Amino acid sequence: MKEHNLKNSPIFLDAAAPMLEPRVLSKHLPGLLEGEIDVALATVGALEGFRQTMLSVGKWLELERTSQYPICIARTVSDIRQAKLEKKISIVIHFQGAEPIEDKIDFLNIFQKCGLRVMQLTYNSRNRIGDGCFEESNVGISAFGKQVIRRMEELSIAIDLAHAGVRSSLEALEIATKPVIVSHA
């Protein structure tokens, strides 16, 4: 495919692929290829802490390094376009919730260098950042959450409001200076 045509061709994205993980990639890859999916947001972290999430990130990076499967970890739009040219599926590292960063904002720096590009602020319940959609209290974003949102924007990690509570979502929109997403609802 010529570069010009590639820029004009659609990119097909699976914005919530929690079942897509390294140990079962061979099971799900044929369906992604058959469905002509170009990009999948693979849930690499959710309720796990830093160490467990880094083990999962490491497995994805190892699959990319060995070229065992036609995938690449997409860190930029150019990576996605190049992968499409090479008939590979781009994997975008996605967190469903912020538990992997624990209470250390600098953990975002580490995960971003490893490929994290999308992170939900919460996953249904209250966490250090704010209230999830199952919380009756609906108190919104914490002071730490405000710092996290600012750091995410500095690092070009998309703020994902899926599973966030109403007030958390509205406050995140007020704090954010860049567009946010809702990967699934």
mmCIF file of N, CA and C in Angstrom, residues 55-158:
data_model
loop_
_atom_site.group_PDB
_atom_site.id
_atom_site.type_symbol
_atom_site.label_atom_id
_atom_site.label_comp_id
_atom_site.label_asym_id
_atom_site.label_seq_id
_atom_site.Cartn_x
_atom_site.Cartn_y
_atom_site.Cartn_z
ATOM 1 N N LEU A 55 5.437 -7.012 35.137
ATOM 2 C CA LEU A 55 5.647 -8.367 34.600
ATOM 3 C C LEU A 55 4.831 -8.556 33.320
ATOM 4 N N SER A 56 3.610 -8.061 33.311
ATOM 5 C CA SER A 56 2.765 -8.153 32.121
ATOM 6 C C SER A 56 3.315 -7.295 30.981
ATOM 7 N N VAL A 57 3.732 -6.075 31.301
ATOM 8 C CA VAL A 57 4.341 -5.200 30.288
ATOM 9 C C VAL A 57 5.564 -5.882 29.697
ATOM 10 N N GLY A 58 6.375 -6.480 30.553
ATOM 11 C CA GLY A 58 7.575 -7.182 30.089
ATOM 12 C C GLY A 58 7.260 -8.299 29.112
ATOM 13 N N LYS A 59 6.168 -9.015 29.347
ATOM 14 C CA LYS A 59 5.774 -10.095 28.425
ATOM 15 C C LYS A 59 5.392 -9.539 27.056
ATOM 16 N N TRP A 60 4.667 -8.419 27.049
ATOM 17 C CA TRP A 60 4.325 -7.785 25.769
ATOM 18 C C TRP A 60 5.586 -7.316 25.045
ATOM 19 N N LEU A 61 6.493 -6.697 25.778
ATOM 20 C CA LEU A 61 7.732 -6.221 25.155
ATOM 21 C C LEU A 61 8.557 -7.376 24.609
ATOM 22 N N GLU A 62 8.535 -8.501 25.302
ATOM 23 C CA GLU A 62 9.271 -9.679 24.825
ATOM 24 C C GLU A 62 8.644 -10.237 23.542
ATOM 25 N N LEU A 63 7.327 -10.259 23.471
ATOM 26 C CA LEU A 63 6.677 -10.710 22.238
ATOM 27 C C LEU A 63 7.031 -9.798 21.070
ATOM 28 N N GLU A 64 7.077 -8.508 21.335
ATOM 29 C CA GLU A 64 7.464 -7.567 20.280
ATOM 30 C C GLU A 64 8.920 -7.800 19.871
ATOM 31 N N ARG A 65 9.801 -7.978 20.856
ATOM 32 C CA ARG A 65 11.229 -8.146 20.584
ATOM 33 C C ARG A 65 11.506 -9.392 19.749
ATOM 34 N N THR A 66 10.822 -10.472 20.058
ATOM 35 C CA THR A 66 11.096 -11.740 19.367
ATOM 36 C C THR A 66 10.400 -11.858 18.021
ATOM 37 N N SER A 67 9.473 -10.966 17.739
ATOM 38 C CA SER A 67 8.708 -11.017 16.482
ATOM 39 C C SER A 67 8.012 -12.362 16.289
ATOM 40 N N GLN A 68 7.636 -12.976 17.389
ATOM 41 C CA GLN A 68 6.949 -14.266 17.338
ATOM 42 C C GLN A 68 5.590 -14.151 16.655
ATOM 43 N N TYR A 69 4.953 -13.000 16.823
ATOM 44 C CA TYR A 69 3.642 -12.736 16.230
ATOM 45 C C TYR A 69 3.712 -11.425 15.456
ATOM 46 N N PRO A 70 2.783 -11.229 14.511
ATOM 47 C CA PRO A 70 2.782 -9.979 13.740
ATOM 48 C C PRO A 70 2.165 -8.830 14.542
ATOM 49 N N ILE A 71 2.902 -8.397 15.568
ATOM 50 C CA ILE A 71 2.443 -7.300 16.420
ATOM 51 C C ILE A 71 3.575 -6.307 16.627
ATOM 52 N N CYS A 72 3.205 -5.129 17.058
ATOM 53 C CA CYS A 72 4.189 -4.166 17.552
ATOM 54 C C CYS A 72 3.520 -3.355 18.648
ATOM 55 N N ILE A 73 4.303 -2.900 19.609
ATOM 56 C CA ILE A 73 3.791 -2.014 20.642
ATOM 57 C C ILE A 73 3.793 -0.612 20.035
ATOM 58 N N ALA A 74 2.615 -0.050 19.882
ATOM 59 C CA ALA A 74 2.490 1.274 19.256
ATOM 60 C C ALA A 74 2.661 2.363 20.299
ATOM 61 N N ARG A 75 3.622 3.219 20.043
ATOM 62 C CA ARG A 75 3.879 4.357 20.923
ATOM 63 C C ARG A 75 3.488 5.671 20.263
ATOM 64 N N THR A 76 3.355 5.642 18.923
ATOM 65 C CA THR A 76 3.003 6.833 18.157
ATOM 66 C C THR A 76 2.035 6.447 17.036
ATOM 67 N N VAL A 77 1.407 7.453 16.469
ATOM 68 C CA VAL A 77 0.551 7.228 15.303
ATOM 69 C C VAL A 77 1.394 6.682 14.151
ATOM 70 N N SER A 78 2.624 7.156 14.030
ATOM 71 C CA SER A 78 3.518 6.641 12.978
ATOM 72 C C SER A 78 3.760 5.144 13.154
ATOM 73 N N ASP A 79 3.885 4.689 14.406
ATOM 74 C CA ASP A 79 4.042 3.251 14.661
ATOM 75 C C ASP A 79 2.835 2.479 14.143
ATOM 76 N N ILE A 80 1.651 3.040 14.348
ATOM 77 C CA ILE A 80 0.424 2.375 13.893
ATOM 78 C C ILE A 80 0.392 2.308 12.373
ATOM 79 N N ARG A 81 0.741 3.405 11.729
ATOM 80 C CA ARG A 81 0.749 3.416 10.254
ATOM 81 C C ARG A 81 1.790 2.445 9.705
ATOM 82 N N GLN A 82 2.970 2.409 10.322
ATOM 83 C CA GLN A 82 4.022 1.501 9.862
ATOM 84 C C GLN A 82 3.598 0.044 10.061
ATOM 85 N N ALA A 83 2.986 -0.240 11.194
ATOM 86 C CA ALA A 83 2.530 -1.608 11.454
ATOM 87 C C ALA A 83 1.478 -2.025 10.423
ATOM 88 N N LYS A 84 0.591 -1.110 10.086
ATOM 89 C CA LYS A 84 -0.433 -1.427 9.077
ATOM 90 C C LYS A 84 0.230 -1.740 7.737
ATOM 91 N N LEU A 85 1.230 -0.956 7.374
ATOM 92 C CA LEU A 85 1.977 -1.239 6.137
ATOM 93 C C LEU A 85 2.592 -2.631 6.156
ATOM 94 N N GLU A 86 3.090 -3.015 7.331
ATOM 95 C CA GLU A 86 3.753 -4.310 7.492
ATOM 96 C C GLU A 86 2.786 -5.440 7.823
ATOM 97 N N LYS A 87 1.480 -5.119 7.795
ATOM 98 C CA LYS A 87 0.425 -6.090 8.093
ATOM 99 C C LYS A 87 0.571 -6.682 9.500
ATOM 100 N N LYS A 88 0.924 -5.806 10.421
ATOM 101 C CA LYS A 88 1.004 -6.166 11.828
ATOM 102 C C LYS A 88 -0.130 -5.482 12.573
ATOM 103 N N ILE A 89 -0.445 -6.019 13.735
ATOM 104 C CA ILE A 89 -1.431 -5.392 14.605
ATOM 105 C C ILE A 89 -0.687 -4.570 15.641
ATOM 106 N N SER A 90 -1.105 -3.338 15.789
ATOM 107 C CA SER A 90 -0.520 -2.464 16.806
ATOM 108 C C SER A 90 -1.189 -2.747 18.143
ATOM 109 N N ILE A 91 -0.386 -2.933 19.146
ATOM 110 C CA ILE A 91 -0.879 -3.109 20.507
ATOM 111 C C ILE A 91 -0.609 -1.813 21.253
ATOM 112 N N VAL A 92 -1.661 -1.221 21.789
ATOM 113 C CA VAL A 92 -1.524 -0.034 22.619
ATOM 114 C C VAL A 92 -1.703 -0.483 24.060
ATOM 115 N N ILE A 93 -0.714 -0.208 24.879
ATOM 116 C CA ILE A 93 -0.795 -0.592 26.285
ATOM 117 C C ILE A 93 -1.802 0.314 26.985
ATOM 118 N N HIS A 94 -2.751 -0.333 27.650
ATOM 119 C CA HIS A 94 -3.912 0.334 28.240
ATOM 120 C C HIS A 94 -4.097 -0.177 29.662
ATOM 121 N N PHE A 95 -4.359 0.720 30.574
ATOM 122 C CA PHE A 95 -4.689 0.336 31.952
ATOM 123 C C PHE A 95 -6.167 0.615 32.195
ATOM 124 N N GLN A 96 -6.874 -0.362 32.748
ATOM 125 C CA GLN A 96 -8.252 -0.157 33.190
ATOM 126 C C GLN A 96 -8.196 0.167 34.674
ATOM 127 N N GLY A 97 -7.901 1.392 34.973
ATOM 128 C CA GLY A 97 -7.728 1.839 36.346
ATOM 129 C C GLY A 97 -6.278 2.193 36.596
ATOM 130 N N ALA A 98 -6.044 2.875 37.697
ATOM 131 C CA ALA A 98 -4.714 3.420 37.977
ATOM 132 C C ALA A 98 -3.968 2.680 39.079
ATOM 133 N N GLU A 99 -4.440 1.519 39.472
ATOM 134 C CA GLU A 99 -3.756 0.776 40.533
ATOM 135 C C GLU A 99 -2.284 0.503 40.226
ATOM 136 N N PRO A 100 -1.905 0.263 38.965
ATOM 137 C CA PRO A 100 -0.493 -0.012 38.692
ATOM 138 C C PRO A 100 0.465 1.105 39.108
ATOM 139 N N ILE A 101 -0.025 2.351 39.167
ATOM 140 C CA ILE A 101 0.901 3.427 39.571
ATOM 141 C C ILE A 101 0.959 3.583 41.088
ATOM 142 N N GLU A 102 0.103 2.812 41.773
ATOM 143 C CA GLU A 102 0.039 2.861 43.230
ATOM 144 C C GLU A 102 -0.085 4.309 43.690
ATOM 145 N N ASP A 103 0.765 4.753 44.613
ATOM 146 C CA ASP A 103 0.698 6.155 45.050
ATOM 147 C C ASP A 103 1.924 6.938 44.590
ATOM 148 N N LYS A 104 2.546 6.465 43.499
ATOM 149 C CA LYS A 104 3.786 7.059 42.979
ATOM 150 C C LYS A 104 3.543 7.636 41.590
ATOM 151 N N ILE A 105 3.391 8.930 41.516
ATOM 152 C CA ILE A 105 3.135 9.570 40.224
ATOM 153 C C ILE A 105 4.267 9.300 39.231
ATOM 154 N N ASP A 106 5.496 9.141 39.732
ATOM 155 C CA ASP A 106 6.624 8.895 38.838
ATOM 156 C C ASP A 106 6.564 7.526 38.168
ATOM 157 N N PHE A 107 5.739 6.624 38.700
ATOM 158 C CA PHE A 107 5.557 5.342 38.009
ATOM 159 C C PHE A 107 4.949 5.563 36.629
ATOM 160 N N LEU A 108 4.217 6.658 36.447
ATOM 161 C CA LEU A 108 3.695 6.980 35.108
ATOM 162 C C LEU A 108 4.831 7.158 34.111
ATOM 163 N N ASN A 109 5.925 7.763 34.544
ATOM 164 C CA ASN A 109 7.076 7.962 33.653
ATOM 165 C C ASN A 109 7.601 6.619 33.153
ATOM 166 N N ILE A 110 7.704 5.666 34.057
ATOM 167 C CA ILE A 110 8.226 4.337 33.710
ATOM 168 C C ILE A 110 7.290 3.651 32.726
ATOM 169 N N PHE A 111 6.006 3.633 33.068
ATOM 170 C CA PHE A 111 5.043 2.962 32.190
ATOM 171 C C PHE A 111 4.967 3.638 30.826
ATOM 172 N N GLN A 112 5.066 4.950 30.786
ATOM 173 C CA GLN A 112 5.023 5.654 29.497
ATOM 174 C C GLN A 112 6.212 5.245 28.633
ATOM 175 N N LYS A 113 7.390 5.137 29.219
ATOM 176 C CA LYS A 113 8.571 4.711 28.455
ATOM 177 C C LYS A 113 8.401 3.291 27.926
ATOM 178 N N CYS A 114 7.633 2.473 28.643
ATOM 179 C CA CYS A 114 7.391 1.087 28.225
ATOM 180 C C CYS A 114 6.241 0.978 27.223
ATOM 181 N N GLY A 115 5.545 2.088 26.963
ATOM 182 C CA GLY A 115 4.506 2.062 25.947
ATOM 183 C C GLY A 115 3.096 2.401 26.401
ATOM 184 N N LEU A 116 2.880 2.666 27.681
ATOM 185 C CA LEU A 116 1.534 3.040 28.127
ATOM 186 C C LEU A 116 1.083 4.302 27.398
ATOM 187 N N ARG A 117 -0.088 4.216 26.749
ATOM 188 C CA ARG A 117 -0.604 5.381 26.040
ATOM 189 C C ARG A 117 -2.040 5.726 26.395
ATOM 190 N N VAL A 118 -2.726 4.827 27.149
ATOM 191 C CA VAL A 118 -4.098 5.084 27.562
ATOM 192 C C VAL A 118 -4.278 4.522 28.968
ATOM 193 N N MET A 119 -4.871 5.344 29.865
ATOM 194 C CA MET A 119 -5.137 4.863 31.223
ATOM 195 C C MET A 119 -6.468 5.396 31.718
ATOM 196 N N GLN A 120 -7.310 4.470 32.192
ATOM 197 C CA GLN A 120 -8.537 4.860 32.869
ATOM 198 C C GLN A 120 -8.161 5.390 34.245
ATOM 199 N N LEU A 121 -8.892 6.399 34.692
ATOM 200 C CA LEU A 121 -8.616 6.957 36.005
ATOM 201 C C LEU A 121 -9.058 6.007 37.111
ATOM 202 N N THR A 122 -10.190 5.339 36.909
ATOM 203 C CA THR A 122 -10.724 4.403 37.896
ATOM 204 C C THR A 122 -11.208 3.148 37.184
ATOM 205 N N TYR A 123 -11.477 2.127 37.970
ATOM 206 C CA TYR A 123 -12.115 0.926 37.430
ATOM 207 C C TYR A 123 -13.255 0.550 38.374
ATOM 208 N N ASN A 124 -14.388 1.192 38.176
ATOM 209 C CA ASN A 124 -15.630 0.958 38.902
ATOM 210 C C ASN A 124 -15.643 1.470 40.344
ATOM 211 N N SER A 125 -14.619 1.188 41.113
ATOM 212 C CA SER A 125 -14.590 1.545 42.532
ATOM 213 C C SER A 125 -13.713 2.769 42.765
ATOM 214 N N ARG A 126 -13.743 3.248 43.985
ATOM 215 C CA ARG A 126 -12.881 4.366 44.384
ATOM 216 C C ARG A 126 -11.433 3.873 44.421
ATOM 217 N N ASN A 127 -10.540 4.732 43.976
ATOM 218 C CA ASN A 127 -9.105 4.481 44.119
ATOM 219 C C ASN A 127 -8.449 5.794 44.549
ATOM 220 N N ARG A 128 -7.151 5.857 44.456
ATOM 221 C CA ARG A 128 -6.429 7.059 44.901
ATOM 222 C C ARG A 128 -6.723 8.287 44.037
ATOM 223 N N ILE A 129 -7.233 8.058 42.831
ATOM 224 C CA ILE A 129 -7.475 9.156 41.894
ATOM 225 C C ILE A 129 -8.883 9.725 42.023
ATOM 226 N N GLY A 130 -9.861 8.860 42.208
ATOM 227 C CA GLY A 130 -11.228 9.341 42.297
ATOM 228 C C GLY A 130 -12.221 8.214 42.446
ATOM 229 N N ASP A 131 -13.488 8.548 42.300
ATOM 230 C CA ASP A 131 -14.560 7.575 42.438
ATOM 231 C C ASP A 131 -14.894 6.940 41.095
ATOM 232 N N GLY A 132 -15.112 5.638 41.137
ATOM 233 C CA GLY A 132 -15.560 4.907 39.967
ATOM 234 C C GLY A 132 -17.077 4.950 39.850
ATOM 235 N N CYS A 133 -17.582 4.369 38.806
ATOM 236 C CA CYS A 133 -19.015 4.440 38.501
ATOM 237 C C CYS A 133 -19.885 3.668 39.482
ATOM 238 N N PHE A 134 -19.329 2.751 40.285
ATOM 239 C CA PHE A 134 -20.129 2.004 41.256
ATOM 240 C C PHE A 134 -20.208 2.685 42.624
ATOM 241 N N GLU A 135 -19.514 3.800 42.805
ATOM 242 C CA GLU A 135 -19.491 4.471 44.105
ATOM 243 C C GLU A 135 -20.716 5.360 44.276
ATOM 244 N N GLU A 136 -21.458 5.143 45.358
ATOM 245 C CA GLU A 136 -22.627 5.973 45.634
ATOM 246 C C GLU A 136 -22.239 7.372 46.105
ATOM 247 N N SER A 137 -21.069 7.477 46.750
ATOM 248 C CA SER A 137 -20.656 8.773 47.303
ATOM 249 C C SER A 137 -20.364 9.807 46.224
ATOM 250 N N ASN A 138 -19.825 9.364 45.087
ATOM 251 C CA ASN A 138 -19.626 10.238 43.932
ATOM 252 C C ASN A 138 -18.878 11.523 44.293
ATOM 253 N N VAL A 139 -17.744 11.393 45.004
ATOM 254 C CA VAL A 139 -17.033 12.586 45.468
ATOM 255 C C VAL A 139 -16.045 13.168 44.458
ATOM 256 N N GLY A 140 -15.778 12.479 43.380
ATOM 257 C CA GLY A 140 -14.946 13.080 42.341
ATOM 258 C C GLY A 140 -13.464 12.774 42.435
ATOM 259 N N ILE A 141 -12.663 13.697 41.899
ATOM 260 C CA ILE A 141 -11.216 13.537 41.749
ATOM 261 C C ILE A 141 -10.495 14.023 43.011
ATOM 262 N N SER A 142 -9.507 13.249 43.440
ATOM 263 C CA SER A 142 -8.698 13.612 44.609
ATOM 264 C C SER A 142 -7.596 14.593 44.208
ATOM 265 N N ALA A 143 -6.901 15.134 45.208
ATOM 266 C CA ALA A 143 -5.746 16.004 44.930
ATOM 267 C C ALA A 143 -4.683 15.215 44.167
ATOM 268 N N PHE A 144 -4.450 13.971 44.565
ATOM 269 C CA PHE A 144 -3.496 13.122 43.842
ATOM 270 C C PHE A 144 -3.979 12.900 42.408
ATOM 271 N N GLY A 145 -5.279 12.703 42.249
ATOM 272 C CA GLY A 145 -5.851 12.511 40.917
ATOM 273 C C GLY A 145 -5.597 13.698 39.999
ATOM 274 N N LYS A 146 -5.668 14.902 40.548
ATOM 275 C CA LYS A 146 -5.385 16.097 39.744
ATOM 276 C C LYS A 146 -3.936 16.090 39.264
ATOM 277 N N GLN A 147 -3.023 15.685 40.135
ATOM 278 C CA GLN A 147 -1.602 15.587 39.747
ATOM 279 C C GLN A 147 -1.415 14.520 38.672
ATOM 280 N N VAL A 148 -2.116 13.409 38.819
ATOM 281 C CA VAL A 148 -2.006 12.322 37.838
ATOM 282 C C VAL A 148 -2.502 12.785 36.472
ATOM 283 N N ILE A 149 -3.625 13.471 36.440
ATOM 284 C CA ILE A 149 -4.168 13.965 35.166
ATOM 285 C C ILE A 149 -3.161 14.898 34.495
ATOM 286 N N ARG A 150 -2.590 15.788 35.253
ATOM 287 C CA ARG A 150 -1.598 16.719 34.682
ATOM 288 C C ARG A 150 -0.381 15.971 34.144
ATOM 289 N N ARG A 151 0.107 14.986 34.905
ATOM 290 C CA ARG A 151 1.276 14.215 34.450
ATOM 291 C C ARG A 151 0.928 13.385 33.221
ATOM 292 N N MET A 152 -0.253 12.801 33.200
ATOM 293 C CA MET A 152 -0.661 12.032 32.021
ATOM 294 C C MET A 152 -0.634 12.911 30.779
ATOM 295 N N GLU A 153 -1.138 14.121 30.906
ATOM 296 C CA GLU A 153 -1.128 15.022 29.752
ATOM 297 C C GLU A 153 0.293 15.384 29.347
ATOM 298 N N GLU A 154 1.162 15.637 30.314
ATOM 299 C CA GLU A 154 2.566 15.941 30.000
ATOM 300 C C GLU A 154 3.225 14.796 29.247
ATOM 301 N N LEU A 155 2.850 13.562 29.578
ATOM 302 C CA LEU A 155 3.461 12.373 28.983
ATOM 303 C C LEU A 155 2.703 11.862 27.755
ATOM 304 N N SER A 156 1.662 12.566 27.355
ATOM 305 C CA SER A 156 0.812 12.155 26.228
ATOM 306 C C SER A 156 0.207 10.771 26.437
ATOM 307 N N ILE A 157 -0.270 10.533 27.653
ATOM 308 C CA ILE A 157 -1.046 9.334 27.969
ATOM 309 C C ILE A 157 -2.508 9.775 27.960
ATOM 310 N N ALA A 158 -3.305 9.170 27.111
ATOM 311 C CA ALA A 158 -4.706 9.568 27.002
ATOM 312 C C ALA A 158 -5.459 9.244 28.283
#
